[in-house]
Short mmCIF file of C-alpha atoms and ligand atoms in Angstrom, two decimals:
data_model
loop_
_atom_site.label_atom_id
_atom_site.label_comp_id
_atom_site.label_asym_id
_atom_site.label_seq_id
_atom_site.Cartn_x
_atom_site.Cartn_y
_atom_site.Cartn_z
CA UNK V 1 -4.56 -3.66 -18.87
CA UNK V 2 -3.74 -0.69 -16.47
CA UNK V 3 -2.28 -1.62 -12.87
CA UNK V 4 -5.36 -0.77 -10.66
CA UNK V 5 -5.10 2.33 -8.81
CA UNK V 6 -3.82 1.06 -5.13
CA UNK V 7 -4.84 2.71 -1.82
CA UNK V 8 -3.05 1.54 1.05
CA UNK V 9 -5.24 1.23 4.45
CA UNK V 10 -4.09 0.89 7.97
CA UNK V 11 -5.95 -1.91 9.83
CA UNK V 12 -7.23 -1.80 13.24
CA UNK V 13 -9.35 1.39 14.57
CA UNK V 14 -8.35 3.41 11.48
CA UNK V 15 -9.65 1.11 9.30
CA UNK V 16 -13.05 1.34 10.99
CA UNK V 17 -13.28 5.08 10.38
CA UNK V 18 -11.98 5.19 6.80
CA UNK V 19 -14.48 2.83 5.43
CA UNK V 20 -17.49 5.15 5.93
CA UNK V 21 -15.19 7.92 4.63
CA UNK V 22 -14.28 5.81 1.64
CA UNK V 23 -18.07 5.12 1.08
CA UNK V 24 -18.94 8.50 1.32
CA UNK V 25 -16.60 9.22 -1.12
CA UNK V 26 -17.88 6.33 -3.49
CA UNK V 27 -15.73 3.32 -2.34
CA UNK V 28 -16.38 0.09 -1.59
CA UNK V 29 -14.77 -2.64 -0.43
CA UNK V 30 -16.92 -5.92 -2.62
CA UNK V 31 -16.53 -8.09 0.40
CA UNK V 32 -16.25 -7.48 4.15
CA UNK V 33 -12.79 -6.60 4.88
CA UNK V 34 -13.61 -7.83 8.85
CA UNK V 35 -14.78 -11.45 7.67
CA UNK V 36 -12.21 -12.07 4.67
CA UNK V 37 -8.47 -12.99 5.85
CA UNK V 38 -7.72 -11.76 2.14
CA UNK V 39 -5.44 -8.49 2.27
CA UNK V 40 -6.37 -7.25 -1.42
CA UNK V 41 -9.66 -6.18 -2.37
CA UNK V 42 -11.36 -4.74 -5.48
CA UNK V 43 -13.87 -2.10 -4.94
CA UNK V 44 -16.96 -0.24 -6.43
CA UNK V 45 -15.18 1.96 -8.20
CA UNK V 46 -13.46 0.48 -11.47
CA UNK V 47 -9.84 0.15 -11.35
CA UNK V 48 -9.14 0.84 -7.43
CA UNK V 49 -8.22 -1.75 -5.31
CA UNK V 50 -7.57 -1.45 -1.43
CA UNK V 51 -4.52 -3.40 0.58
CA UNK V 52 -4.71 -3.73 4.45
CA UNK V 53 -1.23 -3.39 5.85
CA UNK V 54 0.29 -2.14 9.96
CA UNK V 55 0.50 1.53 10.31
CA UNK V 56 4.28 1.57 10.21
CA UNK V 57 4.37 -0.28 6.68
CA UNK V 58 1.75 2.31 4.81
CA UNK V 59 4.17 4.56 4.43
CA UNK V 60 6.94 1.96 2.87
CA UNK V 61 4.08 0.87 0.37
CA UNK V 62 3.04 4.11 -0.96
CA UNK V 63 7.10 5.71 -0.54
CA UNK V 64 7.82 2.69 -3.25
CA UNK V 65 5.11 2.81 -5.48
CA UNK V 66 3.88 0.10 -4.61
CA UNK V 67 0.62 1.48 -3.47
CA UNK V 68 -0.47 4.86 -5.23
CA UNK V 69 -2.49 6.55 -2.23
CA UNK V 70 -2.45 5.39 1.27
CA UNK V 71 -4.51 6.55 4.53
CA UNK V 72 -2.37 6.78 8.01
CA UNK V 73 -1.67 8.42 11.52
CA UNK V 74 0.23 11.22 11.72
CA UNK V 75 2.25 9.48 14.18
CA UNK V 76 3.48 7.11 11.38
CA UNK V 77 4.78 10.08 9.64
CA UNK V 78 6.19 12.15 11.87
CA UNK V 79 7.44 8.94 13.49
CA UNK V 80 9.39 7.09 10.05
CA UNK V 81 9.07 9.89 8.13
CA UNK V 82 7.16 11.66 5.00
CA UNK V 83 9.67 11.26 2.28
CA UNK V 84 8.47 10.44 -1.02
CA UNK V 85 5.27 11.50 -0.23
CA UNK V 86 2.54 14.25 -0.78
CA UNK V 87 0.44 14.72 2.41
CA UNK V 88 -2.78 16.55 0.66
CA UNK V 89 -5.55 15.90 3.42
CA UNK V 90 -5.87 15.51 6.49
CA UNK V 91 -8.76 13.13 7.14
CA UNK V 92 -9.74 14.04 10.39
CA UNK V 93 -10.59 11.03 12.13
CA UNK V 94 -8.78 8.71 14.68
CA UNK V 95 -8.18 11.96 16.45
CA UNK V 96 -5.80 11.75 19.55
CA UNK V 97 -2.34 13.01 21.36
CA UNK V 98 0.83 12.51 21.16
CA UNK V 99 2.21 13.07 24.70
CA UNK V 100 4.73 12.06 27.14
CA UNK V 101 2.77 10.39 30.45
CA UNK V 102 4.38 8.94 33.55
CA UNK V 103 3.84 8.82 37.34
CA UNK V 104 2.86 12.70 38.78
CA UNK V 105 5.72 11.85 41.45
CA UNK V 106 8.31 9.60 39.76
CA UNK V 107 11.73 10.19 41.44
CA UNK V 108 13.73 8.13 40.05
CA UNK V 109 17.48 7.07 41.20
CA UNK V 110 19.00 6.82 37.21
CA UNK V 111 21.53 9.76 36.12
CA UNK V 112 19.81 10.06 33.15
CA UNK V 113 15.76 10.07 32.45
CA UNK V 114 15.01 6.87 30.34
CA UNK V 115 12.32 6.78 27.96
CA UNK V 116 10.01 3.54 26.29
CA UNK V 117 8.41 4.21 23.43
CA UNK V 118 7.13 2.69 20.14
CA UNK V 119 7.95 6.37 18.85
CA UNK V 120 11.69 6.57 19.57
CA UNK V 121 12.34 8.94 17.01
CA UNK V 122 9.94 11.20 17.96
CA UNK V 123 10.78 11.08 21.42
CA UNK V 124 14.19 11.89 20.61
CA UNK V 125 13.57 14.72 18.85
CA UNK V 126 11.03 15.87 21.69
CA UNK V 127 13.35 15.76 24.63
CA UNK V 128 16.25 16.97 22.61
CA UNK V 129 14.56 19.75 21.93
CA UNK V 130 14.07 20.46 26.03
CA UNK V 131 17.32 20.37 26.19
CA UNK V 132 16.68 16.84 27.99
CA UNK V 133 19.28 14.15 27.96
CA UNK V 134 17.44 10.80 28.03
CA UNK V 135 18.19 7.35 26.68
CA UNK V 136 15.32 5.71 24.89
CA UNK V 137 14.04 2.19 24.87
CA UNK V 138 12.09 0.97 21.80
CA UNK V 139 8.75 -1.21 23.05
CA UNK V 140 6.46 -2.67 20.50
CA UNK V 141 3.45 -2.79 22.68
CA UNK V 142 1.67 -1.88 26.24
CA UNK V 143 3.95 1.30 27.03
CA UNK V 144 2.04 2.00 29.79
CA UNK V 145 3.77 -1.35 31.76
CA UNK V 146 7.69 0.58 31.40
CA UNK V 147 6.91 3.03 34.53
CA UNK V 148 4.87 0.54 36.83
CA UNK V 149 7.53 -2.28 36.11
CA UNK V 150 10.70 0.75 36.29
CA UNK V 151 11.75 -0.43 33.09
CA UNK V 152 11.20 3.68 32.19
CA UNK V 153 11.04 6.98 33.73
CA UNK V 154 8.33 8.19 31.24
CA UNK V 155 6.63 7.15 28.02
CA UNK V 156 5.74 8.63 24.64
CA UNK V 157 2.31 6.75 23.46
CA UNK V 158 -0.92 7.63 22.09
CA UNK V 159 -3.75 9.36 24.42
CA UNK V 160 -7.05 9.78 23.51
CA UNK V 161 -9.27 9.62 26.71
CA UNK V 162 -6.43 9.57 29.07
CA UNK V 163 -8.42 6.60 31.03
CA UNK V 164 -5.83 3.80 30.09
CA UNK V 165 -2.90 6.00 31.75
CA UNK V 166 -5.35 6.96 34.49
CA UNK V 167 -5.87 2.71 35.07
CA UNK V 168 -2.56 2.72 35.82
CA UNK V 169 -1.76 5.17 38.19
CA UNK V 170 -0.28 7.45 35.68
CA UNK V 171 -1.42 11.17 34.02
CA UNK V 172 -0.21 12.56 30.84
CA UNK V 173 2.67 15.54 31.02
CA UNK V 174 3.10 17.40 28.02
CA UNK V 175 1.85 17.32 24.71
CA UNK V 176 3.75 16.80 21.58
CA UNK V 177 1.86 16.39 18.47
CA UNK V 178 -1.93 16.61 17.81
CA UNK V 179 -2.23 13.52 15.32
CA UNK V 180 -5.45 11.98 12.99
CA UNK V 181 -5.07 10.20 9.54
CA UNK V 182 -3.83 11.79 6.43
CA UNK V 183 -4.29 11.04 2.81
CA UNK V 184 -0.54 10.39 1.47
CA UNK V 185 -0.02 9.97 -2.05
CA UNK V 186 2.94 8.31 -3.95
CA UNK V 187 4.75 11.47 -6.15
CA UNK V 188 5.08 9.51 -8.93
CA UNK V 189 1.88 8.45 -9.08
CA UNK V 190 0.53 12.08 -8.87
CA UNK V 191 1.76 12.87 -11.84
CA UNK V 192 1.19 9.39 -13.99
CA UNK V 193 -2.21 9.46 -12.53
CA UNK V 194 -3.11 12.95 -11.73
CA UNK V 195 -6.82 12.59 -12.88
CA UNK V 196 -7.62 9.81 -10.80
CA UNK V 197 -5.75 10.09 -7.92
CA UNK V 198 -7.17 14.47 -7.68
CA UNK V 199 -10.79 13.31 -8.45
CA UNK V 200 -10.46 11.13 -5.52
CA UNK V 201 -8.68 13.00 -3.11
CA UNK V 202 -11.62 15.92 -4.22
CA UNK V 203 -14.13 13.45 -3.32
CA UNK V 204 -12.63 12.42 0.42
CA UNK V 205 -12.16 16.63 0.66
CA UNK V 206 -15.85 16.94 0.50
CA UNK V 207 -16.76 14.33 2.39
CA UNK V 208 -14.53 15.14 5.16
CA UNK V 209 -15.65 18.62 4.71
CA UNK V 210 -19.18 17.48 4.89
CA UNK V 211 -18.55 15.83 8.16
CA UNK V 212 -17.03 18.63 9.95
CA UNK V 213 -20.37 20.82 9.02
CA UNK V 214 -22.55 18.14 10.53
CA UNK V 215 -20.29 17.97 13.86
CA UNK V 216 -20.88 21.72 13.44
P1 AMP Z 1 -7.17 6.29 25.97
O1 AMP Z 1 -7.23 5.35 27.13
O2 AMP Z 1 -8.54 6.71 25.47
O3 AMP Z 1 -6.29 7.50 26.25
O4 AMP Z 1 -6.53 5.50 24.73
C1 AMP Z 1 -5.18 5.20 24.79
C2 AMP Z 1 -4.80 3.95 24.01
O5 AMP Z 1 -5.67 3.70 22.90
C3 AMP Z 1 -3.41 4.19 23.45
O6 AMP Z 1 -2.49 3.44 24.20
C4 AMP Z 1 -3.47 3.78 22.02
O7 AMP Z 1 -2.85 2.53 21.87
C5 AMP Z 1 -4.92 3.64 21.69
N1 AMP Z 1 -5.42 4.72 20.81
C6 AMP Z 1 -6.25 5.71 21.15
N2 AMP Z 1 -6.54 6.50 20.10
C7 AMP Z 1 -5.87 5.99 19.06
C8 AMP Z 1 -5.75 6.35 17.68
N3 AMP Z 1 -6.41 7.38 17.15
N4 AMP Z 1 -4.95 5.61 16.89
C9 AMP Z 1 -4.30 4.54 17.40
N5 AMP Z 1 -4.37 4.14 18.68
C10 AMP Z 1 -5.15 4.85 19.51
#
């Protein structure tokens, strides 16, 4: 028997957007993903399964073959890279910014500006780019503590509202990337599975598609 057709999801508030987007587009998870501590499940649709990995390992997956399709931030590209990989849609949910933020008036006594970020590469590429020389530290979680505890000068994170930087004394400065989740899809499996894999990616096309009218 064929190796079911594997899409890759990213857990956490991506997940809850995809799943209507998967429905929408015909699949269906045939138990609840919240209530099952199982990370494989079968779906509606014959012969596609779904796996719930982090963000930062969707891209490994579907880069190996491992999974044939997978659904991600941008920041998880841009962030470990796109190799590997076709990027065909962009899904248009979990919508936010990539920006630097810090205090409006940090002075700080260090030679050089110092960074925390769970996006070091990005921010490396940012400031470089500036023409700013600044040392980066790599945090895992909570970036927002690294300028109230002057463990950093600024961050790179995530903003969407701007209210958790706001809760701590802190605005965003300049914007990087505008980021939501793509559709990235194993090259190999694009061609050993073209039918498949470009029926479904039509499917989520129209559906996002369909979405965007309705938001008008
Ligand atoms: P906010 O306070 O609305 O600016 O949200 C900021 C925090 O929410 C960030 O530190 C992120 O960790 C998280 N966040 C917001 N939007 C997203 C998203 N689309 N994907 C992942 N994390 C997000």
């Amino acid at each position: 028997m064929k190796r079911p057709l594997t899409i890759a999801l990213t857990k956490g508030r991506i997940l809850k957007e995809t799943l209507p987007l998967l429905n929408e587009a015909g699949i269906a998870p045939l138990e609840d993903i919240a209530a099952s501590r199982k990370l494989l499940f079968d779906t509606t649709l014959d012969g596609v399964q779904l796996v719930i990995l982090r963000g930062s390992d969707v891209p490994t997956y579907v880069r190996h073959g491992a999974a044939d399709m997978g659904i991600v931030g941008k920041d998880m590209l841009l962030e470990f890279g796109a190799e590997g990989l076709y990027e065909p849609l962009d899904l248009k949910i979990a919508q936010c910014k990539l920006m630097t933020a810090g205090f409006l008036d940090s002075h700080s006594d260090r030679p050089r500006l110092r960074v925390a970020s769970k996006f070091v590469n990005i921010a490396r590429r940012h400031y470089a780019a500036k023409g700013v020389q600044a040392d980066m530290i790599k945090l895992y979680g909570a970036m927002e503590l690294a300028p109230l505890m002057d463990l950093a000068d600024e961050i790179v994170d995530i903003v969407d509202t701007g209210n958790t930087l706001r809760a701590n004394g802190m605005a965003p400065l300049e914007h990087i990337a505008d980021i939501s989740s793509r559709l990235v899809v194993n090259k190999a499996s694009m061609r050993t599975r073209h039918d498949l894999i470009s029926a479904l990616v039509q499917k989520l096309s129209v559906a996002v598609d369909r979405r965007g009218e309705e938001r008008g």
